[in-house]
Structure formats: C-alpha cells, structure tokens
Amino acid sequence: METTALINISELPKTESGLTRLYQDYINDFDKLKSFYQFDFRNIKCDESFATHLNQRCKHRQLLVDVLLEQNLSAGASQATVDNIKLLGDENTFAIVTGQQVGLLTGPVYTIYKTITAIKLARELNSQNPQFKFVSVFWLEGEDHDFDEVNKIGIINHDQILQVVEYLSSIKGTGKNFGPVGEVAFDQNIDLFFEAIKNNIGNSEFKTPLLELLQRCYKPGSSFNQAFIAMMHYFFQDDGLIFISSHNKQFKQLLSPIFQKEIAEFPKVSQLIIQQSAELEEKYHAQIKTKALNLFYFFKNGRYFIEPRETDFSLKGTRHFISKDDMIKIATDYPELLSPNVALRPICQDLLLPTFAYVAGPSEVAYFAQLKKVYQYFGLTMPVIYPRASVTIIEDKFERVMDKYQLDLIEFFGNPDKINSKVIDIVSEVNIDEMFQEASQKINDLTNEMKFGLNYIDPTLLGALQNTKDKIEQQLIVLKGKVSEAHSRKHDTALKQVSKITNSIFPNRNFQERELNIIHFMNKHGLDFVKSLKSEVVIDQFKHQIIKV
C-alpha cells in the first residue's frame, strides 16, 4: 500500500454530494469564507481563551465520564478507550469529535476516513500542545429515524458492477416510523443479508474469516448502535476511540436548557439560520433547509417532527397535538422525549463535550457555515471544523491498464462515456467505415469505366454489369458486418477492462468513498486492511489522496 498521488480538490468534479464550490473554497481559499466560521483549520492551535471557554461550558465532566464509561464498557471498550474517557474528567482535556449515522457494516468507507482523521488529529495536537490532552470521540447519530439511510451497503460484485445489498427488516414496508434507528434490533433477516453478501463478493482467502467477523458484530438481537460499535472496535480498539450516544436520559437533562430555549423562542434559531444563509447564498449554497422548530419528539416508539401551529404543536404524520405549556414542561421535566435535528445537533454535541475540533465531511463543512450565529445564540463558540481525509483506493493492476490505453487517473472522475470514446479511438487501428467507403467507390469507378467498353462491344451486357456490381456491393455489406463484429469483440475486451476501473474508482458516477463499503477492500486485501490505511492516510494535505494496493 502506497500513496501515488495527491489531487487538488479543485481538479475534481463538483457534485451534489459534497464537492461544491463552497467546499472547494473552504479547502483552497479559506479567506473567502472566514466570516462564517470561528477558526481557520489550517492554523489550528489551542489558545488559552478557547480552552477557558470550553471549560466554562463543560462543568459536567464527571457526569460525562460516568455515562461514557457506562456506554463504552457495556460495548466492550478497550483499556485505551477507558483511559481516554477518564482523561475527559480533567479540565485540560478536550475532544476531537467526528460522527456519522450508524450505517450497516459502518456504512460508506468515508466513515473510516473520518475516524482515522479524528484519531490522527488528536495525536498531532497532543504532540504540539503538551499542556493539554486531546482524545478522539465518535458521535453515534443513532437518534435518526430514516432507516433507508443505514440499511444498505455498496460492493463491487462478481461482474465488476456496483451492487447495493440491503438488509430488509421484517417491519420494513409496514409504514412504521422506526424511531431511533440506532436502537432497532436486527432480526433473522440479517442472515439473508449475509447470504446476499456471500453470493456477491468474490472468492478470496479472506472471505470466510471476513464473514465470520461481520456475523459476530451483526447478529439477531443486536441493535444498529451495538453492531456498529462492535465493528468499529475491531478497527480501532488500540486507538482509544470513545463512542457517545446522546439518546441517554442523563445527557438529555443536560440538554434541557437548549430544548426549552428552542421551544420558548422559536422561530429564533431558524431566523438566525435564514439570515446567515442569505449572506452565504450571495456566492454559495445553503446546505440546511431550516424548519420553524428544530426538534423531534419520541412518541409510541417513533420519532416525529414537531410542527408549530397557531396555538399549539402537532407531531407530523400523526393526529397528536401538544400545547405550548405542555411542550415546555416536556423539555423541562422529560427532555429524553426530545431529539434535535441537523441544525441543533452540533449545538447539543458541543454542549455535552469539550469539543476542540469537529472532523467534517464536505456536506457537514457546508452546513456549519450556516450555524455560527446559532452557536452565539446559545452562548457557545463553534469549534475548529477540520476536513476529513478524502481517499480513492486503486489496485496495482489498474495502473497497467491505464498505461496501456493512455488514460490519466483524473479522467475517471467524470463521464465514463468520454473514457470509452478515447479507448475506442486508441484500439481502432482501422477505420471500418472509411475502408468500405473507399472500396465501394473504387468498384463504382471501375464499373463506370467498363460501361464504355461493354457499350461498344455489346450494349445488352450492361444489365449483367449492373447485376454484378449490385452483388459485389451486397457482399461488401455482409463482409462489413462481420468485420464490425470482430472489431466490436476487440473493443469489448478493452471496454470491459476500463469499465472495471471506472466501477471501482467512480462507481455510480460518484466518489468511491461515498458508494463502497470497507468490506469490499477487506475481502481482497485482508482483515487488517484498516490498520494499513491508518498508517497511510494523510490528514494535513487537504487534497484527495490516491492509495495504490
């Protein structure tokens, strides 16, 4: 495994999934966006004023330690993780946080890159700031209720095509609101999911132990949260990674003032986001589409959006209504019934944790640009927003094919039709259309010359000449078809070779890290693949890294 290239983000195609102009400017020209963020991630340092602010707002460190120990020890935490949790009880310890939905088998591979970035950033800050301690924390976004966003993975199948394999819970399709997906337990249908995985991934020496590992983590009765942590523990057990779930009664008591303020003063937060978005949209886009109220309510095992009405509130999709006084009482006495949306989640995260930096993907970088005024509204300071590592993994054999057809790696991050046309031009040593047009023209010229002689010898032979010409042209058409078929077979071989590369590097016309799951690489290169990635991934270049395996 080795890094073969670092590609500037601006050279990659803009996509709806994150590589927008805003993100490109954030990476390459931060000054254009500095008014929307608190800190420049390229000049990262822990000054005393920010450390003081973090300590002033995090006066609940012992409670934080107690709950984190309970959550992590119940999930089989390593001693390194336990030690890091205990460090959070010290006012000189701060968190490097990242987070993600609890996707099946850890979800898209960028989840791994985010985690590696957080771990490595904590290590760098520890070496640069000996007066402080930094620990890596993974925020489990298990309160989300969108089951369809976490129940499937992408792999490259036997035919070298992107295959989406889905876990179909027995309650999926009933129209039921799943509630917090992190607490949904796997049923026996998880066995069908693994059977589909087994039938789609290629045979390798690692296939059997890989499937055994996955089925130890993801088994009937385990929740999405539990299984996700179990698999992440396998990858990062020696790195002291801490997991946090906010769906906890004690944590929600700490968040109660945020919920009360949001309900009592709505739509203030939304107005602040709209104001910030208006400034942002003069040059860029607004990632968050804000709502009047930024909270959900747990009701009858579901998670429902709270919609303000003229005099009360309703739960979207139900006929349940709650008065404003009752909603304030819920936020005060039963805050565990409430859950933040994307606009309030960072606020809740940074109230619970002494967050020095948040490791963000491109879309997250974009939505933080709308939240600076919201942080100020709640008396908080936005942490450093640190871009996660971005990686594409290519196989050594791909480079040989690319050299053969004179293709540059950057060409694969785009329209595959252009690559196919280029390959066809290279493979095509003979232009079939031109060759047969030339032959047809020569036959036409020859018969025209023969007409003069035959007309002089015996004009009745002109008909036989025309018949002969027609037969020759018909035979040429048949021959051209056979030549074209042979030519296509030659093309197909080349196009199949190139298609394998395209499907791996830019599957579904999207970045590999967003479409593929880590097991695709583990099946080919071994169960320690993530360990090798940790050594190779760079986090301080802020470019797209190409790693050859």
PDB file of C-alpha atoms in Angstrom, residues 207-425:
ATOM      1  CA  LYS A 207     -13.808 -14.298   2.536  1.00  0.00           C
ATOM      2  CA  THR A 208     -14.621 -16.861   5.235  1.00  0.00           C
ATOM      3  CA  PRO A 209     -12.938 -15.076   8.182  1.00  0.00           C
ATOM      4  CA  LEU A 210     -14.425 -11.768   6.985  1.00  0.00           C
ATOM      5  CA  LEU A 211     -17.960 -13.150   7.006  1.00  0.00           C
ATOM      6  CA  GLU A 212     -17.341 -14.669  10.431  1.00  0.00           C
ATOM      7  CA  LEU A 213     -16.219 -11.276  11.759  1.00  0.00           C
ATOM      8  CA  LEU A 214     -19.217  -9.468  10.303  1.00  0.00           C
ATOM      9  CA  GLN A 215     -21.677 -12.002  11.694  1.00  0.00           C
ATOM     10  CA  ARG A 216     -20.136 -11.744  15.162  1.00  0.00           C
ATOM     11  CA  CYS A 217     -20.819  -7.996  15.103  1.00  0.00           C
ATOM     12  CA  TYR A 218     -24.151  -8.029  13.274  1.00  0.00           C
ATOM     13  CA  LYS A 219     -26.356 -10.740  14.703  1.00  0.00           C
ATOM     14  CA  PRO A 220     -30.043 -11.131  15.562  1.00  0.00           C
ATOM     15  CA  GLY A 221     -30.881  -9.224  18.732  1.00  0.00           C
ATOM     16  CA  SER A 222     -28.056  -6.692  18.409  1.00  0.00           C
ATOM     17  CA  SER A 223     -29.029  -3.097  17.717  1.00  0.00           C
ATOM     18  CA  PHE A 224     -27.589  -0.913  14.971  1.00  0.00           C
ATOM     19  CA  ASN A 225     -25.670   1.014  17.647  1.00  0.00           C
ATOM     20  CA  GLN A 226     -24.244  -2.109  19.274  1.00  0.00           C
ATOM     21  CA  ALA A 227     -23.229  -3.727  15.992  1.00  0.00           C
ATOM     22  CA  PHE A 228     -21.699  -0.516  14.665  1.00  0.00           C
ATOM     23  CA  ILE A 229     -19.582  -0.088  17.811  1.00  0.00           C
ATOM     24  CA  ALA A 230     -18.527  -3.736  17.743  1.00  0.00           C
ATOM     25  CA  MET A 231     -17.194  -3.459  14.206  1.00  0.00           C
ATOM     26  CA  MET A 232     -15.540  -0.096  14.852  1.00  0.00           C
ATOM     27  CA  HIS A 233     -13.923  -1.572  17.979  1.00  0.00           C
ATOM     28  CA  TYR A 234     -12.369  -4.228  15.771  1.00  0.00           C
ATOM     29  CA  PHE A 235     -10.761  -1.499  13.658  1.00  0.00           C
ATOM     30  CA  PHE A 236      -9.815   0.993  16.377  1.00  0.00           C
ATOM     31  CA  GLN A 237      -9.570  -0.884  19.680  1.00  0.00           C
ATOM     32  CA  ASP A 238      -5.945   0.170  20.167  1.00  0.00           C
ATOM     33  CA  ASP A 239      -6.587   3.842  19.389  1.00  0.00           C
ATOM     34  CA  GLY A 240      -8.637   4.789  22.439  1.00  0.00           C
ATOM     35  CA  LEU A 241     -11.638   5.872  20.346  1.00  0.00           C
ATOM     36  CA  ILE A 242     -14.594   6.888  22.538  1.00  0.00           C
ATOM     37  CA  PHE A 243     -18.213   6.398  21.429  1.00  0.00           C
ATOM     38  CA  ILE A 244     -21.038   8.615  22.629  1.00  0.00           C
ATOM     39  CA  SER A 245     -24.779   8.225  22.207  1.00  0.00           C
ATOM     40  CA  SER A 246     -26.851  11.261  23.114  1.00  0.00           C
ATOM     41  CA  HIS A 247     -30.001   9.128  23.442  1.00  0.00           C
ATOM     42  CA  ASN A 248     -29.496   8.986  27.180  1.00  0.00           C
ATOM     43  CA  LYS A 249     -31.660  10.377  29.974  1.00  0.00           C
ATOM     44  CA  GLN A 250     -28.777  11.995  31.863  1.00  0.00           C
ATOM     45  CA  PHE A 251     -27.403  13.620  28.726  1.00  0.00           C
ATOM     46  CA  LYS A 252     -30.851  14.882  27.768  1.00  0.00           C
ATOM     47  CA  GLN A 253     -31.160  16.539  31.196  1.00  0.00           C
ATOM     48  CA  LEU A 254     -28.018  18.500  30.353  1.00  0.00           C
ATOM     49  CA  LEU A 255     -29.568  19.444  27.008  1.00  0.00           C
ATOM     50  CA  SER A 256     -32.855  20.532  28.572  1.00  0.00           C
ATOM     51  CA  PRO A 257     -31.987  24.283  28.563  1.00  0.00           C
ATOM     52  CA  ILE A 258     -31.337  24.142  24.809  1.00  0.00           C
ATOM     53  CA  PHE A 259     -34.673  22.430  24.187  1.00  0.00           C
ATOM     54  CA  GLN A 260     -36.527  24.889  26.435  1.00  0.00           C
ATOM     55  CA  LYS A 261     -34.970  27.886  24.689  1.00  0.00           C
ATOM     56  CA  GLU A 262     -35.750  26.478  21.254  1.00  0.00           C
ATOM     57  CA  ILE A 263     -39.422  25.905  22.115  1.00  0.00           C
ATOM     58  CA  ALA A 264     -39.956  29.132  24.054  1.00  0.00           C
ATOM     59  CA  GLU A 265     -38.340  31.412  21.485  1.00  0.00           C
ATOM     60  CA  PHE A 266     -38.993  29.683  18.160  1.00  0.00           C
ATOM     61  CA  PRO A 267     -38.544  30.519  15.310  1.00  0.00           C
ATOM     62  CA  LYS A 268     -35.475  32.451  16.507  1.00  0.00           C
ATOM     63  CA  VAL A 269     -32.951  29.743  15.569  1.00  0.00           C
ATOM     64  CA  SER A 270     -34.496  29.363  12.133  1.00  0.00           C
ATOM     65  CA  GLN A 271     -34.404  33.125  11.619  1.00  0.00           C
ATOM     66  CA  LEU A 272     -30.706  33.179  12.507  1.00  0.00           C
ATOM     67  CA  ILE A 273     -30.031  30.382  10.038  1.00  0.00           C
ATOM     68  CA  ILE A 274     -32.015  32.194   7.353  1.00  0.00           C
ATOM     69  CA  GLN A 275     -30.044  35.405   7.983  1.00  0.00           C
ATOM     70  CA  GLN A 276     -26.755  33.544   7.750  1.00  0.00           C
ATOM     71  CA  SER A 277     -27.935  31.639   4.701  1.00  0.00           C
ATOM     72  CA  ALA A 278     -28.895  34.846   2.911  1.00  0.00           C
ATOM     73  CA  GLU A 279     -25.307  36.083   3.264  1.00  0.00           C
ATOM     74  CA  LEU A 280     -23.944  32.695   2.245  1.00  0.00           C
ATOM     75  CA  GLU A 281     -26.161  32.369  -0.813  1.00  0.00           C
ATOM     76  CA  GLU A 282     -24.779  35.548  -2.333  1.00  0.00           C
ATOM     77  CA  LYS A 283     -21.925  33.320  -3.541  1.00  0.00           C
ATOM     78  CA  TYR A 284     -22.641  29.764  -2.416  1.00  0.00           C
ATOM     79  CA  HIS A 285     -25.464  27.397  -1.478  1.00  0.00           C
ATOM     80  CA  ALA A 286     -27.307  26.730   1.772  1.00  0.00           C
ATOM     81  CA  GLN A 287     -26.956  23.107   2.898  1.00  0.00           C
ATOM     82  CA  ILE A 288     -29.588  23.195   5.658  1.00  0.00           C
ATOM     83  CA  LYS A 289     -33.216  23.806   4.776  1.00  0.00           C
ATOM     84  CA  THR A 290     -34.304  25.093   8.153  1.00  0.00           C
ATOM     85  CA  LYS A 291     -37.614  24.432   9.901  1.00  0.00           C
ATOM     86  CA  ALA A 292     -39.607  26.681  12.228  1.00  0.00           C
ATOM     87  CA  LEU A 293     -38.794  24.332  15.119  1.00  0.00           C
ATOM     88  CA  ASN A 294     -35.703  22.138  15.099  1.00  0.00           C
ATOM     89  CA  LEU A 295     -36.836  19.276  17.326  1.00  0.00           C
ATOM     90  CA  PHE A 296     -38.322  15.797  17.065  1.00  0.00           C
ATOM     91  CA  TYR A 297     -40.479  14.002  19.620  1.00  0.00           C
ATOM     92  CA  PHE A 298     -40.303  10.329  20.581  1.00  0.00           C
ATOM     93  CA  PHE A 299     -43.876   9.055  20.554  1.00  0.00           C
ATOM     94  CA  LYS A 300     -45.178   5.469  20.505  1.00  0.00           C
ATOM     95  CA  ASN A 301     -41.757   4.081  19.552  1.00  0.00           C
ATOM     96  CA  GLY A 302     -41.449   6.527  16.650  1.00  0.00           C
ATOM     97  CA  ARG A 303     -39.561   9.792  16.145  1.00  0.00           C
ATOM     98  CA  TYR A 304     -41.768  12.566  14.802  1.00  0.00           C
ATOM     99  CA  PHE A 305     -41.032  16.092  13.678  1.00  0.00           C
ATOM    100  CA  ILE A 306     -42.664  18.771  15.834  1.00  0.00           C
ATOM    101  CA  GLU A 307     -44.643  21.248  13.744  1.00  0.00           C
ATOM    102  CA  PRO A 308     -45.781  24.535  15.298  1.00  0.00           C
ATOM    103  CA  ARG A 309     -49.419  25.506  14.742  1.00  0.00           C
ATOM    104  CA  GLU A 310     -51.200  28.722  15.589  1.00  0.00           C
ATOM    105  CA  THR A 311     -51.724  27.900  19.266  1.00  0.00           C
ATOM    106  CA  ASP A 312     -50.040  24.543  19.812  1.00  0.00           C
ATOM    107  CA  PHE A 313     -47.837  21.881  18.220  1.00  0.00           C
ATOM    108  CA  SER A 314     -48.531  18.756  16.193  1.00  0.00           C
ATOM    109  CA  LEU A 315     -46.452  15.671  15.502  1.00  0.00           C
ATOM    110  CA  LYS A 316     -46.014  15.344  11.748  1.00  0.00           C
ATOM    111  CA  GLY A 317     -47.823  12.369  10.317  1.00  0.00           C
ATOM    112  CA  THR A 318     -49.982  11.852  13.413  1.00  0.00           C
ATOM    113  CA  ARG A 319     -53.086  13.365  14.961  1.00  0.00           C
ATOM    114  CA  HIS A 320     -51.287  14.077  18.203  1.00  0.00           C
ATOM    115  CA  PHE A 321     -51.276  17.680  19.447  1.00  0.00           C
ATOM    116  CA  ILE A 322     -49.378  19.272  22.335  1.00  0.00           C
ATOM    117  CA  SER A 323     -49.944  22.691  23.912  1.00  0.00           C
ATOM    118  CA  LYS A 324     -47.021  25.102  24.240  1.00  0.00           C
ATOM    119  CA  ASP A 325     -47.129  24.897  28.032  1.00  0.00           C
ATOM    120  CA  ASP A 326     -47.017  21.106  27.895  1.00  0.00           C
ATOM    121  CA  MET A 327     -44.162  21.233  25.396  1.00  0.00           C
ATOM    122  CA  ILE A 328     -42.153  23.465  27.721  1.00  0.00           C
ATOM    123  CA  LYS A 329     -42.904  21.073  30.583  1.00  0.00           C
ATOM    124  CA  ILE A 330     -41.698  18.137  28.481  1.00  0.00           C
ATOM    125  CA  ALA A 331     -38.470  19.990  27.637  1.00  0.00           C
ATOM    126  CA  THR A 332     -38.003  20.754  31.352  1.00  0.00           C
ATOM    127  CA  ASP A 333     -39.032  17.501  33.030  1.00  0.00           C
ATOM    128  CA  TYR A 334     -38.837  14.877  30.282  1.00  0.00           C
ATOM    129  CA  PRO A 335     -36.188  16.092  27.811  1.00  0.00           C
ATOM    130  CA  GLU A 336     -35.364  12.471  26.937  1.00  0.00           C
ATOM    131  CA  LEU A 337     -38.528  12.579  24.800  1.00  0.00           C
ATOM    132  CA  LEU A 338     -36.958  15.203  22.524  1.00  0.00           C
ATOM    133  CA  SER A 339     -34.336  14.902  19.801  1.00  0.00           C
ATOM    134  CA  PRO A 340     -32.511  17.638  17.827  1.00  0.00           C
ATOM    135  CA  ASN A 341     -32.494  17.913  14.050  1.00  0.00           C
ATOM    136  CA  VAL A 342     -29.434  18.686  11.925  1.00  0.00           C
ATOM    137  CA  ALA A 343     -29.441  22.369  12.927  1.00  0.00           C
ATOM    138  CA  LEU A 344     -29.403  21.719  16.686  1.00  0.00           C
ATOM    139  CA  ARG A 345     -27.377  18.506  16.756  1.00  0.00           C
ATOM    140  CA  PRO A 346     -23.972  20.304  16.654  1.00  0.00           C
ATOM    141  CA  ILE A 347     -25.140  22.595  19.460  1.00  0.00           C
ATOM    142  CA  CYS A 348     -26.114  19.610  21.598  1.00  0.00           C
ATOM    143  CA  GLN A 349     -22.871  17.826  20.762  1.00  0.00           C
ATOM    144  CA  ASP A 350     -20.746  20.789  21.787  1.00  0.00           C
ATOM    145  CA  LEU A 351     -22.662  21.412  24.970  1.00  0.00           C
ATOM    146  CA  LEU A 352     -22.123  17.816  26.114  1.00  0.00           C
ATOM    147  CA  LEU A 353     -18.482  17.597  25.017  1.00  0.00           C
ATOM    148  CA  PRO A 354     -15.488  19.943  25.352  1.00  0.00           C
ATOM    149  CA  THR A 355     -15.159  19.906  21.569  1.00  0.00           C
ATOM    150  CA  PHE A 356     -11.982  21.500  20.303  1.00  0.00           C
ATOM    151  CA  ALA A 357     -12.398  20.331  16.698  1.00  0.00           C
ATOM    152  CA  TYR A 358     -15.015  18.541  14.654  1.00  0.00           C
ATOM    153  CA  VAL A 359     -13.831  16.372  11.741  1.00  0.00           C
ATOM    154  CA  ALA A 360     -16.324  17.026   8.965  1.00  0.00           C
ATOM    155  CA  GLY A 361     -17.153  15.741   5.526  1.00  0.00           C
ATOM    156  CA  PRO A 362     -17.862  18.168   2.672  1.00  0.00           C
ATOM    157  CA  SER A 363     -21.617  18.436   3.374  1.00  0.00           C
ATOM    158  CA  GLU A 364     -21.009  18.998   7.071  1.00  0.00           C
ATOM    159  CA  VAL A 365     -18.468  21.731   6.332  1.00  0.00           C
ATOM    160  CA  ALA A 366     -21.222  23.398   4.295  1.00  0.00           C
ATOM    161  CA  TYR A 367     -23.906  23.287   6.978  1.00  0.00           C
ATOM    162  CA  PHE A 368     -21.573  24.605   9.688  1.00  0.00           C
ATOM    163  CA  ALA A 369     -21.302  27.752   7.528  1.00  0.00           C
ATOM    164  CA  GLN A 370     -24.945  28.429   8.449  1.00  0.00           C
ATOM    165  CA  LEU A 371     -24.592  27.908  12.201  1.00  0.00           C
ATOM    166  CA  LYS A 372     -22.148  30.485  13.575  1.00  0.00           C
ATOM    167  CA  LYS A 373     -24.943  32.798  14.756  1.00  0.00           C
ATOM    168  CA  VAL A 374     -26.794  29.827  16.274  1.00  0.00           C
ATOM    169  CA  TYR A 375     -23.717  28.948  18.327  1.00  0.00           C
ATOM    170  CA  GLN A 376     -23.570  32.534  19.557  1.00  0.00           C
ATOM    171  CA  TYR A 377     -27.288  32.495  20.365  1.00  0.00           C
ATOM    172  CA  PHE A 378     -26.727  29.561  22.747  1.00  0.00           C
ATOM    173  CA  GLY A 379     -23.591  31.111  24.253  1.00  0.00           C
ATOM    174  CA  LEU A 380     -21.210  28.666  22.570  1.00  0.00           C
ATOM    175  CA  THR A 381     -18.197  29.031  20.299  1.00  0.00           C
ATOM    176  CA  MET A 382     -18.056  26.950  17.142  1.00  0.00           C
ATOM    177  CA  PRO A 383     -15.118  24.507  17.237  1.00  0.00           C
ATOM    178  CA  VAL A 384     -12.485  24.119  14.550  1.00  0.00           C
ATOM    179  CA  ILE A 385     -14.144  22.482  11.539  1.00  0.00           C
ATOM    180  CA  TYR A 386     -11.461  20.154  10.240  1.00  0.00           C
ATOM    181  CA  PRO A 387     -11.924  18.496   6.811  1.00  0.00           C
ATOM    182  CA  ARG A 388     -11.741  14.721   6.866  1.00  0.00           C
ATOM    183  CA  ALA A 389      -9.272  12.820   4.728  1.00  0.00           C
ATOM    184  CA  SER A 390     -10.542  12.070   1.230  1.00  0.00           C
ATOM    185  CA  VAL A 391      -9.245   8.913  -0.442  1.00  0.00           C
ATOM    186  CA  THR A 392      -9.585   6.739  -3.522  1.00  0.00           C
ATOM    187  CA  ILE A 393      -8.033   3.276  -3.445  1.00  0.00           C
ATOM    188  CA  ILE A 394      -6.819   1.796  -6.724  1.00  0.00           C
ATOM    189  CA  GLU A 395      -5.431  -1.624  -7.458  1.00  0.00           C
ATOM    190  CA  ASP A 396      -1.980  -2.063  -8.922  1.00  0.00           C
ATOM    191  CA  LYS A 397      -3.359  -3.906 -11.952  1.00  0.00           C
ATOM    192  CA  PHE A 398      -5.492  -0.877 -12.819  1.00  0.00           C
ATOM    193  CA  GLU A 399      -2.402   1.226 -13.456  1.00  0.00           C
ATOM    194  CA  ARG A 400      -1.187  -1.230 -16.098  1.00  0.00           C
ATOM    195  CA  VAL A 401      -4.491  -0.973 -17.974  1.00  0.00           C
ATOM    196  CA  MET A 402      -4.457   2.822 -17.690  1.00  0.00           C
ATOM    197  CA  ASP A 403      -0.945   2.941 -19.153  1.00  0.00           C
ATOM    198  CA  LYS A 404      -1.961   0.597 -21.972  1.00  0.00           C
ATOM    199  CA  TYR A 405      -4.788   2.890 -23.083  1.00  0.00           C
ATOM    200  CA  GLN A 406      -3.023   6.180 -22.270  1.00  0.00           C
ATOM    201  CA  LEU A 407      -5.524   7.161 -19.543  1.00  0.00           C
ATOM    202  CA  ASP A 408      -4.884   9.534 -16.648  1.00  0.00           C
ATOM    203  CA  LEU A 409      -6.436   8.803 -13.266  1.00  0.00           C
ATOM    204  CA  ILE A 410      -8.196  12.177 -13.161  1.00  0.00           C
ATOM    205  CA  GLU A 411     -10.188  11.194 -16.272  1.00  0.00           C
ATOM    206  CA  PHE A 412     -12.057   8.555 -14.269  1.00  0.00           C
ATOM    207  CA  PHE A 413     -13.598  11.209 -12.002  1.00  0.00           C
ATOM    208  CA  GLY A 414     -16.071  12.201 -14.666  1.00  0.00           C
ATOM    209  CA  ASN A 415     -18.210  10.930 -17.518  1.00  0.00           C
ATOM    210  CA  PRO A 416     -17.273   7.316 -18.389  1.00  0.00           C
ATOM    211  CA  ASP A 417     -18.541   7.801 -21.957  1.00  0.00           C
ATOM    212  CA  LYS A 418     -15.599  10.100 -22.649  1.00  0.00           C
ATOM    213  CA  ILE A 419     -13.168   7.444 -21.459  1.00  0.00           C
ATOM    214  CA  ASN A 420     -14.855   4.797 -23.609  1.00  0.00           C
ATOM    215  CA  SER A 421     -14.644   7.008 -26.707  1.00  0.00           C
ATOM    216  CA  LYS A 422     -10.960   7.625 -26.084  1.00  0.00           C
ATOM    217  CA  VAL A 423     -10.252   3.919 -25.665  1.00  0.00           C
ATOM    218  CA  ILE A 424     -12.152   3.040 -28.824  1.00  0.00           C
ATOM    219  CA  ASP A 425     -10.132   5.590 -30.785  1.00  0.00           C
TER     220      ASP A 425
END
